[in-house]
Amino acid sequence: MKYWLFTTPLLLTLAACSTSNESKQSADDTFSKHTEQQVSFAPLNTGGLTLLQEDSTYRLPETGKINYQPMDIRPPTSPIALINNSMTRFDGQRSLIVYPLDKQNVYSLKQVERLLREQGIGYTATSSQIETTWASTGRKDDIGNTQIRYLIEQVTTKDASALAVSILQMKRDNVIFTPTELDVQRYTSDRLNQLVGQLNAAYNKQQQELNSGVSIPIKSQLARDINGRLALGLDASFTYSWNKLRPALNLLGFKTSEENPAKGYRELSYSAPEATEWARFGSADPKLENGTYTMQLISLGRQSAVIISDEDNKTLPEEKVQHIYQALHNILAK
């Protein structure tokens, strides 16, 4: 059996080391907690002199302990201007980023919804805000199981657009508590920076693929949406599918006359090509009338689905729409 001999200084050093989250959030200020060492003075031999009495003004506390509130010493987090020509601030309740109006479709609530689905975070959404279910903060230095319900808003004016994150509720180990203003700044800034950073990465990747001419085939198959409408399911993200569908539809005679990327909507003007064109793409002519049609792209996390409808967003006869989807399937697979 081997025995290891550790010197006293080494043992003291090891004992002083700590990796707990409590030690990361608290300062080692022993005087603020205890004043056990009291100062006392022994009577002096005055030698016949008259000395002034002791002044109690600066007398040290005689209690063994002083009441104190624990202080979180972690450095604060602030929203970061991760978008070109943007500005950020924390107003006491929300962390927000304001950016140019031409970026409102890139940094939109629809794109935030996609990120939340990919992260497995539940939510309810309206046209202008998202309320999440309980979600982890993602910080490794938290004490206990800290979770937050977030409110994410998008505000648009004639000059700019903004994303804002605030806290609806906060709990630790299933005990709901009211966060301090420093907590609100830290956790709303963290979430805003994370969302904008991920949207930035997706946008930059998309631009690089478009500029470099990279084209990745998309696998697809017939599916139905929650309303029973026939759709073409795409094994690709919303953003990638959106960019690939426009040139694919052009080949089939569908020209884009209007679009709203944030809602995944395109208005299409159809002019029937030669019947042989449909055969070239491995499908039969659907015999559609020339006119206006619509395309709706739905995000399904890392996948998406496209639905072609008539001008009034009503479903087309399945036999006709199957021919359209078959042609799109063959074009996107190349």
XYZ file of C-alpha atoms in Angstrom:
334
model
C 0.000 0.000 0.000
C 1.351 3.427 -0.938
C 1.038 6.464 1.310
C 1.190 10.003 0.021
C 2.587 12.776 2.153
C 1.121 16.259 1.597
C 2.643 19.324 3.177
C 0.463 21.602 5.298
C 0.546 24.570 2.792
C -0.575 22.247 -0.020
C -3.478 20.902 2.049
C -4.561 24.434 2.901
C -4.424 25.414 -0.775
C -6.537 22.424 -1.827
C -9.090 23.087 0.874
C -9.448 26.710 -0.222
C -10.222 25.820 -3.852
C -13.879 25.605 -4.819
C -15.760 25.210 -8.081
C -19.274 25.586 -6.683
C -21.656 28.118 -8.242
C -22.163 29.639 -4.787
C -18.495 30.647 -4.691
C -18.797 32.212 -8.161
C -21.603 34.474 -7.016
C -20.359 35.476 -3.506
C -17.417 37.576 -2.379
C -15.130 36.205 0.391
C -15.679 39.161 2.751
C -15.497 37.653 6.227
C -15.752 40.999 8.015
C -19.206 41.620 6.512
C -20.390 38.360 8.101
C -18.591 38.200 11.467
C -16.833 40.428 13.918
C -15.710 37.817 16.331
C -12.393 39.444 17.089
C -13.227 42.346 19.392
C -10.599 44.912 20.293
C -10.161 45.577 24.022
C -7.881 47.930 25.868
C -6.261 47.365 29.295
C -6.335 50.242 31.821
C -3.229 52.425 31.710
C -1.153 53.463 34.691
C -1.859 57.178 34.463
C 1.014 58.249 36.647
C -1.140 60.907 38.266
C -2.426 62.301 34.943
C -6.088 62.798 34.215
C -6.960 61.076 30.909
C -9.958 61.772 28.726
C -12.736 59.218 28.849
C -13.097 56.711 25.990
C -15.138 58.065 23.054
C -17.760 55.498 22.019
C -18.320 57.065 18.585
C -15.938 54.707 16.837
C -16.415 51.682 19.043
C -16.467 48.411 17.136
C -19.709 46.428 17.128
C -20.119 44.141 20.124
C -22.431 41.665 18.391
C -20.994 38.438 17.088
C -22.673 38.697 13.663
C -23.879 41.437 11.360
C -26.984 40.961 9.206
C -26.189 41.168 5.515
C -27.774 40.398 2.148
C -25.847 38.059 -0.188
C -24.664 39.866 -3.312
C -24.352 38.315 -6.774
C -20.880 39.343 -7.938
C -21.161 37.903 -11.467
C -20.435 40.605 -14.074
C -23.592 42.042 -15.689
C -24.609 41.109 -19.222
C -25.740 43.694 -21.773
C -27.444 43.362 -25.182
C -24.879 43.367 -27.985
C -25.360 45.095 -31.366
C -24.842 41.972 -33.482
C -26.713 43.406 -36.513
C -25.087 45.960 -38.825
C -26.278 49.538 -38.180
C -28.165 48.477 -35.054
C -28.326 49.839 -31.512
C -29.153 48.140 -28.213
C -30.257 49.098 -24.724
C -31.765 47.833 -21.479
C -34.639 50.030 -20.289
C -35.004 48.521 -16.820
C -37.504 45.845 -17.900
C -36.530 44.802 -21.428
C -33.403 44.167 -23.447
C -33.919 45.277 -27.035
C -32.133 45.719 -30.330
C -33.213 48.250 -32.988
C -32.177 47.569 -36.587
C -32.862 48.853 -40.144
C -36.284 48.211 -41.648
C -34.838 46.196 -44.548
C -33.784 43.498 -42.031
C -37.232 43.028 -40.464
C -37.869 39.774 -42.344
C -34.515 38.285 -41.324
C -34.922 39.132 -37.624
C -38.650 38.503 -37.262
C -40.953 36.655 -34.877
C -41.469 33.956 -37.521
C -37.750 33.252 -37.487
C -37.728 33.332 -33.664
C -40.556 30.758 -33.655
C -38.418 28.505 -35.847
C -35.521 28.730 -33.376
C -37.782 27.971 -30.404
C -39.161 24.874 -32.154
C -35.631 23.667 -32.909
C -34.692 24.139 -29.225
C -37.824 22.334 -28.006
C -39.211 25.405 -26.205
C -43.003 25.689 -26.168
C -44.722 29.001 -26.872
C -47.905 30.824 -27.858
C -47.704 33.501 -30.542
C -49.679 36.441 -31.889
C -48.788 38.784 -34.736
C -46.603 40.967 -32.515
C -45.389 38.869 -29.568
C -44.411 35.410 -28.309
C -44.883 34.050 -24.789
C -42.702 31.024 -24.036
C -43.313 28.216 -21.595
C -40.741 27.561 -18.840
C -37.266 27.441 -20.404
C -33.780 26.915 -19.006
C -31.537 29.984 -18.858
C -28.646 28.109 -20.446
C -26.166 29.490 -17.881
C -23.809 27.017 -16.184
C -23.147 29.314 -13.223
C -26.758 29.374 -11.964
C -27.602 27.999 -8.531
C -30.287 25.316 -8.679
C -32.653 24.737 -11.588
C -33.401 28.288 -12.761
C -36.138 28.635 -15.406
C -37.844 31.615 -17.043
C -40.981 32.392 -19.034
C -40.006 34.999 -21.638
C -41.999 37.608 -23.554
C -40.496 38.300 -26.998
C -41.887 41.228 -28.988
C -41.307 42.762 -32.422
C -42.114 46.435 -32.930
C -41.977 48.037 -36.382
C -42.205 51.712 -37.326
C -41.817 53.461 -40.665
C -38.073 53.820 -40.061
C -36.897 50.780 -38.084
C -37.780 47.491 -36.448
C -36.921 46.148 -32.990
C -36.835 42.864 -31.081
C -37.362 43.047 -27.312
C -37.075 40.363 -24.613
C -38.575 40.662 -21.115
C -39.364 38.264 -18.246
C -42.910 37.123 -17.450
C -42.021 34.783 -14.568
C -38.913 33.300 -12.997
C -38.440 30.303 -10.708
C -35.632 28.384 -9.032
C -36.142 24.743 -8.031
C -39.888 25.222 -8.758
C -40.154 28.196 -6.376
C -41.355 31.339 -8.178
C -39.587 34.549 -7.130
C -39.320 38.174 -8.221
C -36.002 38.818 -9.999
C -33.912 41.882 -9.217
C -33.274 44.464 -11.917
C -29.763 43.031 -12.302
C -31.280 39.561 -12.846
C -33.669 40.956 -15.463
C -30.818 42.659 -17.324
C -28.616 39.562 -17.177
C -31.160 36.992 -18.355
C -33.020 39.089 -20.953
C -29.706 40.167 -22.495
C -28.513 36.553 -22.581
C -31.643 35.384 -24.409
C -31.694 38.317 -26.858
C -28.009 37.887 -27.726
C -28.542 34.155 -28.232
C -31.541 34.601 -30.556
C -29.940 37.342 -32.651
C -26.665 35.423 -32.851
C -28.415 32.306 -34.176
C -30.449 34.326 -36.698
C -27.224 36.029 -37.770
C -25.503 32.685 -38.318
C -28.417 31.327 -40.382
C -28.573 34.487 -42.510
C -24.808 34.588 -43.127
C -24.766 30.899 -44.054
C -27.600 31.461 -46.516
C -25.770 34.382 -48.136
C -22.549 32.381 -48.413
C -24.376 29.513 -50.101
C -26.051 31.875 -52.552
C -22.816 33.725 -53.340
C -20.745 30.564 -53.728
C -23.340 28.855 -55.887
C -23.619 25.890 -53.516
C -26.748 23.896 -54.277
C -27.840 21.052 -52.020
C -30.553 18.699 -53.333
C -33.790 18.673 -51.338
C -35.577 15.425 -50.606
C -39.364 15.722 -50.630
C -42.554 13.706 -50.351
C -46.303 14.239 -50.327
C -47.864 15.101 -46.971
C -50.955 16.750 -45.510
C -51.220 19.751 -43.221
C -53.404 19.924 -40.100
C -56.351 20.998 -42.284
C -56.017 17.974 -44.534
C -54.629 19.897 -47.514
C -52.163 18.091 -49.757
C -48.656 19.523 -49.398
C -45.099 18.773 -50.469
C -42.920 18.092 -47.413
C -39.325 19.286 -47.838
C -36.320 17.930 -45.954
C -34.750 21.395 -45.705
C -34.970 24.464 -43.501
C -37.480 27.230 -44.133
C -34.832 29.673 -45.383
C -33.170 27.236 -47.777
C -36.505 25.993 -49.144
C -37.748 29.561 -49.611
C -34.761 30.453 -51.791
C -34.877 27.239 -53.835
C -38.613 27.301 -54.561
C -38.682 30.565 -56.491
C -36.453 29.462 -59.408
C -38.094 26.013 -59.366
C -41.567 27.529 -59.756
C -40.276 29.827 -62.512
C -39.367 26.761 -64.558
C -42.993 25.612 -64.321
C -44.471 28.938 -65.445
C -45.160 30.392 -61.974
C -43.654 33.890 -61.752
C -43.529 35.631 -58.374
C -45.557 38.855 -58.446
C -45.568 39.529 -54.688
C -44.001 37.934 -51.627
C -43.715 38.192 -47.838
C -40.778 36.105 -46.571
C -41.696 36.597 -42.899
C -45.037 34.854 -43.510
C -43.702 32.400 -46.092
C -46.190 33.733 -48.663
C -45.847 34.266 -52.411
C -48.403 35.416 -54.953
C -47.788 33.675 -58.273
C -48.732 34.649 -61.796
C -49.105 31.503 -63.919
C -48.619 31.327 -67.660
C -48.842 27.769 -68.971
C -45.628 26.520 -70.612
C -45.536 23.992 -73.420
C -46.873 20.586 -72.402
C -43.473 19.121 -73.232
C -41.936 21.247 -70.455
C -43.908 19.340 -67.832
C -42.772 16.054 -69.353
C -39.173 17.285 -69.175
C -39.559 17.508 -65.399
C -41.069 14.040 -65.115
C -44.702 15.082 -64.689
C -47.921 15.555 -66.642
C -49.455 18.897 -67.571
C -51.889 19.832 -64.752
C -53.894 21.885 -67.281
C -54.193 24.911 -65.041
C -55.828 28.104 -66.254
C -53.562 31.108 -66.631
C -53.989 33.491 -63.717
C -53.094 34.099 -60.085
C -52.154 31.382 -57.596
C -50.563 31.387 -54.135
C -47.704 29.562 -52.453
C -47.505 29.069 -48.676
C -44.300 27.755 -47.075
C -44.618 26.352 -43.552
C -41.670 25.941 -41.173
C -41.426 22.589 -39.360
C -38.204 23.086 -37.408
C -35.405 21.708 -39.576
C -37.946 20.810 -42.260
C -40.655 22.687 -44.157
C -43.699 22.140 -46.364
C -45.101 24.011 -49.370
C -48.762 24.314 -50.409
C -49.951 25.623 -53.792
C -53.486 27.071 -53.792
C -55.716 29.193 -56.006
C -56.056 32.973 -55.835
C -58.410 32.740 -52.840
C -56.118 30.307 -50.963
C -58.523 27.455 -51.684
C -57.171 23.993 -52.411
C -56.685 22.888 -55.999
C -58.045 19.552 -57.233
C -55.668 16.885 -55.902
C -55.028 15.395 -59.338
C -53.763 18.757 -60.611
C -51.742 19.708 -57.554
C -50.081 16.272 -57.512
C -48.674 16.992 -60.988
C -47.241 20.301 -59.707
C -45.677 18.654 -56.654
C -44.239 15.842 -58.764
C -42.469 18.352 -61.013
C -41.191 20.323 -58.004
C -39.997 17.087 -56.391
C -37.866 16.266 -59.450
C -36.493 19.816 -59.845
C -35.511 20.211 -56.188
C -33.847 16.789 -56.085
C -31.198 17.858 -58.606
